[in-house]
mmCIF file of C-alpha atoms in Angstrom:
data_model
loop_
_atom_site.group_PDB
_atom_site.id
_atom_site.type_symbol
_atom_site.label_atom_id
_atom_site.label_comp_id
_atom_site.label_asym_id
_atom_site.label_seq_id
_atom_site.Cartn_x
_atom_site.Cartn_y
_atom_site.Cartn_z
ATOM 1 C CA GLY W 1 68.982 111.999 101.243
ATOM 2 C CA ASN W 2 65.860 111.372 103.334
ATOM 3 C CA PRO W 3 65.980 111.437 106.886
ATOM 4 C CA THR W 4 65.987 107.947 108.305
ATOM 5 C CA ALA W 5 65.620 109.116 111.942
ATOM 6 C CA VAL W 6 64.994 112.478 114.044
ATOM 7 C CA ALA W 7 65.852 113.646 117.153
ATOM 8 C CA SER W 8 65.177 116.875 118.865
ATOM 9 C CA PHE W 9 66.711 118.372 122.674
ATOM 10 C CA GLY W 10 65.554 121.140 123.902
ATOM 11 C CA ALA W 11 63.732 122.971 126.925
ATOM 12 C CA ASN W 12 63.170 126.662 128.005
ATOM 13 C CA GLY W 13 66.972 127.806 127.743
ATOM 14 C CA GLU W 14 69.536 127.631 124.732
ATOM 15 C CA GLU W 15 70.387 124.442 123.402
ATOM 16 C CA ASP W 16 73.653 123.928 120.893
ATOM 17 C CA GLY W 17 74.770 121.076 119.136
ATOM 18 C CA TYR W 18 78.787 121.460 117.816
ATOM 19 C CA ASP W 19 79.961 118.190 116.637
ATOM 20 C CA VAL W 20 78.908 114.613 115.920
ATOM 21 C CA ALA W 21 80.866 111.406 115.453
ATOM 22 C CA VAL W 22 79.849 107.818 114.529
ATOM 23 C CA GLY W 23 81.071 104.791 116.504
ATOM 24 C CA PRO W 24 82.550 101.597 115.457
ATOM 25 C CA ALA W 25 79.261 99.681 116.424
ATOM 26 C CA GLY W 26 76.956 102.235 114.658
ATOM 27 C CA GLU W 27 76.350 104.822 117.913
ATOM 28 C CA VAL W 28 76.113 108.475 117.753
ATOM 29 C CA ALA W 29 77.882 110.710 119.892
ATOM 30 C CA ILE W 30 76.798 114.237 120.051
ATOM 31 C CA VAL W 31 78.302 117.492 121.935
ATOM 32 C CA GLY W 32 77.195 121.049 122.454
ATOM 33 C CA THR W 33 75.436 123.294 125.080
ATOM 34 C CA PHE W 34 72.509 123.208 126.575
ATOM 35 C CA GLN W 35 70.274 125.226 129.732
ATOM 36 C CA GLY W 36 68.079 123.941 132.474
ATOM 37 C CA ASN W 37 66.183 120.723 132.144
ATOM 38 C CA VAL W 38 67.194 118.932 128.870
ATOM 39 C CA ASN W 39 65.793 115.124 128.373
ATOM 40 C CA PHE W 40 68.444 113.680 125.552
ATOM 41 C CA ALA W 41 66.022 110.828 124.192
ATOM 42 C CA GLY W 42 65.410 109.488 127.771
ATOM 43 C CA LYS W 43 68.503 110.741 129.736
ATOM 44 C CA ALA W 44 67.449 113.620 131.497
ATOM 45 C CA LEU W 45 69.835 116.663 132.193
ATOM 46 C CA THR W 46 70.302 119.599 134.601
ATOM 47 C CA SER W 47 72.929 122.476 133.952
ATOM 48 C CA SER W 48 74.905 123.545 136.921
ATOM 49 C CA GLY W 49 73.780 127.142 137.039
ATOM 50 C CA GLY W 50 71.984 130.001 134.856
ATOM 51 C CA SER W 51 74.539 129.916 132.471
ATOM 52 C CA VAL W 52 74.876 127.334 130.006
ATOM 53 C CA ASP W 53 76.825 123.897 130.581
ATOM 54 C CA GLY W 54 78.437 121.015 127.574
ATOM 55 C CA TYR W 55 77.267 117.916 127.439
ATOM 56 C CA VAL W 56 78.407 114.637 126.021
ATOM 57 C CA ALA W 57 75.589 111.985 124.596
ATOM 58 C CA VAL W 58 75.536 108.746 122.850
ATOM 59 C CA LEU W 59 72.760 107.524 121.251
ATOM 60 C CA ALA W 60 72.191 104.224 120.427
ATOM 61 C CA PRO W 61 72.749 103.186 116.243
ATOM 62 C CA GLY W 62 69.619 104.562 113.691
ATOM 63 C CA GLY W 63 68.818 107.525 115.979
ATOM 64 C CA GLY W 64 67.425 105.601 119.093
ATOM 65 C CA LYS W 65 67.196 106.373 122.487
ATOM 66 C CA ALA W 66 70.266 107.756 124.633
ATOM 67 C CA ARG W 67 72.540 105.310 125.568
ATOM 68 C CA TRP W 68 74.016 107.968 128.340
ATOM 69 C CA ALA W 69 74.541 111.677 128.680
ATOM 70 C CA ARG W 70 76.786 113.750 130.992
ATOM 71 C CA PRO W 71 76.917 117.072 131.472
ATOM 72 C CA ILE W 72 80.165 119.254 131.720
ATOM 73 C CA GLY W 73 79.502 122.355 133.711
ATOM 74 C CA ALA W 74 80.233 124.574 137.088
ATOM 75 C CA SER W 75 77.608 126.852 138.869
ATOM 76 C CA GLY W 76 77.088 130.099 137.542
ATOM 77 C CA VAL W 77 79.159 130.225 134.306
ATOM 78 C CA GLY W 78 79.373 128.685 131.015
ATOM 79 C CA ASP W 79 81.019 125.888 129.558
ATOM 80 C CA ARG W 80 81.102 124.110 125.838
ATOM 81 C CA ALA W 81 81.672 120.722 124.416
ATOM 82 C CA GLN W 82 82.569 121.702 120.903
ATOM 83 C CA GLY W 83 84.231 118.463 119.416
ATOM 84 C CA VAL W 84 83.599 114.660 119.745
ATOM 85 C CA ALA W 85 85.678 111.657 118.202
ATOM 86 C CA PHE W 86 85.526 107.960 118.821
ATOM 87 C CA ASP W 87 88.429 105.322 119.293
ATOM 88 C CA THR W 88 88.149 101.647 117.662
ATOM 89 C CA GLN W 89 87.252 100.554 120.957
ATOM 90 C CA GLY W 90 84.312 102.728 121.318
ATOM 91 C CA ASN W 91 85.625 105.163 123.720
ATOM 92 C CA ILE W 92 84.816 108.600 123.432
ATOM 93 C CA TYR W 93 86.763 112.167 123.704
ATOM 94 C CA ALA W 94 85.159 115.196 124.110
ATOM 95 C CA CYS W 95 87.234 118.486 123.911
ATOM 96 C CA GLY W 96 85.650 122.339 124.384
ATOM 97 C CA LEU W 97 86.295 125.322 127.294
ATOM 98 C CA PHE W 98 85.336 125.254 130.836
ATOM 99 C CA ARG W 99 85.629 128.108 133.333
ATOM 100 C CA GLY W 100 85.282 127.766 137.218
ATOM 101 C CA GLN W 101 85.900 124.703 139.024
ATOM 102 C CA THR W 102 84.086 122.248 136.768
ATOM 103 C CA ASN W 103 82.970 118.857 137.195
ATOM 104 C CA PHE W 104 83.355 116.381 133.974
ATOM 105 C CA GLY W 105 81.731 113.607 135.518
ATOM 106 C CA GLY W 106 83.641 112.344 138.564
ATOM 107 C CA GLN W 107 86.284 114.532 138.395
ATOM 108 C CA THR W 108 86.830 118.322 138.768
ATOM 109 C CA ARG W 109 89.252 120.859 137.127
ATOM 110 C CA GLN W 110 90.167 124.260 138.306
ATOM 111 C CA PRO W 111 91.279 126.668 135.052
ATOM 112 C CA VAL W 112 94.707 127.874 135.436
ATOM 113 C CA GLY W 113 93.382 131.440 133.325
ATOM 114 C CA ALA W 114 89.620 132.925 132.802
ATOM 115 C CA TRP W 115 89.158 129.709 130.437
ATOM 116 C CA ASP W 116 91.209 126.677 129.581
ATOM 117 C CA ALA W 117 90.909 124.016 126.997
ATOM 118 C CA TYR W 118 90.292 120.562 128.000
ATOM 119 C CA VAL W 119 89.856 116.972 126.681
ATOM 120 C CA ALA W 120 87.766 114.541 128.377
ATOM 121 C CA SER W 121 87.585 110.456 127.420
ATOM 122 C CA TYR W 122 84.697 108.614 128.338
ATOM 123 C CA ASP W 123 84.134 104.461 127.985
ATOM 124 C CA LYS W 124 81.195 102.968 126.256
ATOM 125 C CA GLN W 125 79.024 103.140 129.265
ATOM 126 C CA GLY W 126 79.641 106.733 129.965
ATOM 127 C CA ALA W 127 82.268 106.599 132.878
ATOM 128 C CA LEU W 128 84.917 109.038 132.718
ATOM 129 C CA ARG W 129 88.296 107.810 132.193
ATOM 130 C CA TRP W 130 90.414 111.170 132.323
ATOM 131 C CA VAL W 131 90.248 114.386 131.848
ATOM 132 C CA SER W 132 93.378 116.705 130.576
ATOM 133 C CA THR W 133 93.755 120.227 130.548
ATOM 134 C CA VAL W 134 95.702 122.851 128.249
ATOM 135 C CA GLY W 135 95.609 126.358 129.773
ATOM 136 C CA GLY W 136 97.853 129.351 130.996
ATOM 137 C CA SER W 137 97.226 133.054 131.645
ATOM 138 C CA GLY W 138 94.787 133.681 129.235
ATOM 139 C CA ASN W 139 91.718 132.426 127.329
ATOM 140 C CA ASP W 140 92.528 129.009 125.858
ATOM 141 C CA PHE W 141 89.675 126.910 123.659
ATOM 142 C CA ALA W 142 90.125 123.847 122.317
ATOM 143 C CA TYR W 143 87.515 123.322 119.115
ATOM 144 C CA ASP W 144 88.351 119.703 117.348
ATOM 145 C CA VAL W 145 89.721 116.331 118.357
ATOM 146 C CA THR W 146 90.610 113.387 116.817
ATOM 147 C CA THR W 147 91.668 109.868 117.175
ATOM 148 C CA ALA W 148 94.656 107.604 115.868
ATOM 149 C CA PRO W 149 95.977 104.154 117.494
ATOM 150 C CA GLY W 150 96.892 105.005 121.018
ATOM 151 C CA ARG W 151 96.684 108.794 120.293
ATOM 152 C CA VAL W 152 94.321 111.579 120.945
ATOM 153 C CA LEU W 153 94.842 115.472 119.031
ATOM 154 C CA VAL W 154 93.346 118.441 119.833
ATOM 155 C CA THR W 155 93.411 121.588 118.501
ATOM 156 C CA GLY W 156 92.350 125.543 119.160
ATOM 157 C CA TYR W 157 93.827 128.571 120.179
ATOM 158 C CA TYR W 158 95.765 129.924 123.422
ATOM 159 C CA GLU W 159 96.370 133.069 124.584
ATOM 160 C CA GLY W 160 100.108 134.405 126.464
ATOM 161 C CA SER W 161 102.121 131.650 128.315
ATOM 162 C CA VAL W 162 100.928 128.216 128.034
ATOM 163 C CA SER W 163 103.191 125.025 128.826
ATOM 164 C CA VAL W 164 102.658 121.739 127.252
ATOM 165 C CA ALA W 165 104.555 118.379 128.430
ATOM 166 C CA THR W 166 107.185 120.985 130.020
ATOM 167 C CA LYS W 167 107.510 122.923 126.788
ATOM 168 C CA LYS W 168 106.459 126.394 126.508
ATOM 169 C CA LEU W 169 104.492 127.630 123.083
ATOM 170 C CA PRO W 170 105.442 130.350 121.697
ATOM 171 C CA ALA W 171 103.534 133.916 122.221
ATOM 172 C CA ALA W 172 103.217 136.780 119.931
ATOM 173 C CA GLY W 173 100.613 138.853 121.745
ATOM 174 C CA GLY W 174 97.198 137.349 120.182
ATOM 175 C CA ARG W 175 95.417 134.342 120.054
ATOM 176 C CA GLU W 176 97.922 131.804 118.897
ATOM 177 C CA VAL W 177 97.285 128.219 117.034
ATOM 178 C CA PHE W 178 97.912 125.058 119.328
ATOM 179 C CA VAL W 179 98.049 121.449 118.255
ATOM 180 C CA VAL W 180 98.490 118.670 121.305
ATOM 181 C CA GLU W 181 98.684 115.165 121.237
ATOM 182 C CA PHE W 182 97.869 113.285 124.530
ATOM 183 C CA ASP W 183 98.072 109.604 124.848
ATOM 184 C CA ALA W 184 94.802 107.636 124.542
ATOM 185 C CA ALA W 185 94.778 105.243 127.248
ATOM 186 C CA THR W 186 96.117 107.923 130.367
ATOM 187 C CA GLY W 187 95.211 111.486 128.930
ATOM 188 C CA ALA W 188 99.364 112.178 129.540
ATOM 189 C CA PRO W 189 100.361 114.878 127.048
ATOM 190 C CA ARG W 190 103.018 113.913 124.746
ATOM 191 C CA TRP W 191 103.679 116.879 122.515
ATOM 192 C CA GLY W 192 102.284 120.508 121.843
ATOM 193 C CA ARG W 193 103.068 122.865 118.891
ATOM 194 C CA GLY W 194 102.102 126.482 119.107
ATOM 195 C CA PHE W 195 102.060 128.863 115.822
ATOM 196 C CA ALA W 196 101.995 132.186 117.046
ATOM 197 C CA GLY W 197 101.250 135.584 114.993
ATOM 198 C CA THR W 198 100.744 139.047 115.878
ATOM 199 C CA SER W 199 96.761 139.015 115.346
ATOM 200 C CA GLY W 200 93.985 136.594 116.018
ATOM 201 C CA GLU W 201 94.480 133.079 114.967
ATOM 202 C CA SER W 202 93.128 129.904 115.862
ATOM 203 C CA GLY W 203 93.216 126.037 115.001
ATOM 204 C CA GLN W 204 89.659 124.528 113.987
ATOM 205 C CA GLY W 205 89.775 121.218 112.592
ATOM 206 C CA VAL W 206 92.748 118.271 113.242
ATOM 207 C CA ALA W 207 93.085 114.986 111.331
ATOM 208 C CA VAL W 208 95.485 112.115 111.271
ATOM 209 C CA ASP W 209 96.444 110.675 107.904
ATOM 210 C CA LYS W 210 97.374 106.894 107.033
ATOM 211 C CA LYS W 211 101.048 107.639 107.593
ATOM 212 C CA GLY W 212 100.272 108.921 110.889
ATOM 213 C CA GLU W 213 100.996 112.740 110.135
ATOM 214 C CA VAL W 214 98.758 115.781 111.413
ATOM 215 C CA ILE W 215 97.185 118.042 109.458
ATOM 216 C CA VAL W 216 95.392 121.314 111.071
ATOM 217 C CA VAL W 217 93.229 123.315 109.763
ATOM 218 C CA GLY W 218 92.142 127.064 110.934
ATOM 219 C CA PHE W 219 92.342 130.990 110.251
ATOM 220 C CA HIS W 220 94.801 133.959 110.798
ATOM 221 C CA GLY W 221 94.244 137.760 110.607
ATOM 222 C CA GLY W 222 97.757 138.370 110.062
ATOM 223 C CA PRO W 223 101.514 136.836 109.572
ATOM 224 C CA LEU W 224 101.520 133.397 111.384
ATOM 225 C CA ASP W 225 104.869 131.835 112.104
ATOM 226 C CA PHE W 226 104.915 128.035 111.540
ATOM 227 C CA GLY W 227 108.285 127.707 112.741
ATOM 228 C CA SER W 228 109.825 127.175 109.357
ATOM 229 C CA GLY W 229 107.815 129.400 107.387
ATOM 230 C CA VAL W 230 105.434 132.600 107.518
ATOM 231 C CA LEU W 231 101.919 132.854 106.117
ATOM 232 C CA ALA W 232 100.583 136.305 105.210
ATOM 233 C CA PRO W 233 97.066 136.665 104.426
ATOM 234 C CA LYS W 234 95.889 138.657 101.691
ATOM 235 C CA THR W 235 93.215 139.864 103.077
ATOM 236 C CA SER W 236 91.888 140.938 106.618
ATOM 237 C CA THR W 237 91.479 137.200 107.547
ATOM 238 C CA ALA W 238 92.573 133.983 105.634
ATOM 239 C CA GLY W 239 92.316 130.473 106.010
ATOM 240 C CA PHE W 240 95.352 127.978 106.296
ATOM 241 C CA VAL W 241 96.086 124.178 106.047
ATOM 242 C CA ALA W 242 99.152 122.815 107.512
ATOM 243 C CA LYS W 243 100.679 119.348 107.991
ATOM 244 C CA LEU W 244 103.028 118.538 110.496
ATOM 245 C CA SER W 245 104.870 115.060 111.305
ATOM 246 C CA ALA W 246 103.698 112.298 113.432
ATOM 247 C CA ASP W 247 105.813 113.730 116.655
ATOM 248 C CA GLY W 248 104.860 117.090 115.551
ATOM 249 C CA GLN W 249 108.090 118.515 115.331
ATOM 250 C CA THR W 250 108.460 118.914 111.454
ATOM 251 C CA LEU W 251 106.509 121.148 109.391
ATOM 252 C CA ARG W 252 105.721 119.065 106.015
ATOM 253 C CA TRP W 253 104.055 122.161 104.345
#
């Protein structure tokens, strides 16, 4: 339990770390938000405007200097990187939310609504491979990302009308849970599932088991429809865990 290395990243603004992952060669990826001029263990970043930007940084094994760091941001608005994961080849996948015309390190995206969710993939050297988004008429946030061979899965919440891979996700008037699978090589969406309720709900974490089936965890504030069963919280807010088939179409439990 004794620390073997400590690294601190900060400046005169606001800096947060939201997630961490360890790669196949022991490298460490971190994501979060920063403001102003920040040095990530040898890699300096400058935010786009007065608000916070997201960042993705990869440190050498053992907590050494940064191999690379990339900002995710647009001028005058807030953007966040919330979750991060590696695949077995050492590629990095970061998810979060963005507002305004945002640069992900070589490609820009414009949200459909006020906020859109995204997942961005970078190679070992930090070059952007692709960016995909989940967005509609309302606010859409991505909180966690995980990988399996050839697959990338993201969870969070959406508001209003959202379509994934030509399929419209259900909406009941509040924040709804989404789980979306993307192709790891191209970023193309393969399938999306939405779970709708009358109150605020969100996916917060996602994982894949050895059979390739998908487990999602989150919270809901009212009855939540999982397609083949409705969960009703016994208090004002309750957590949930749900398991889906590998193609996302069947609710296991």
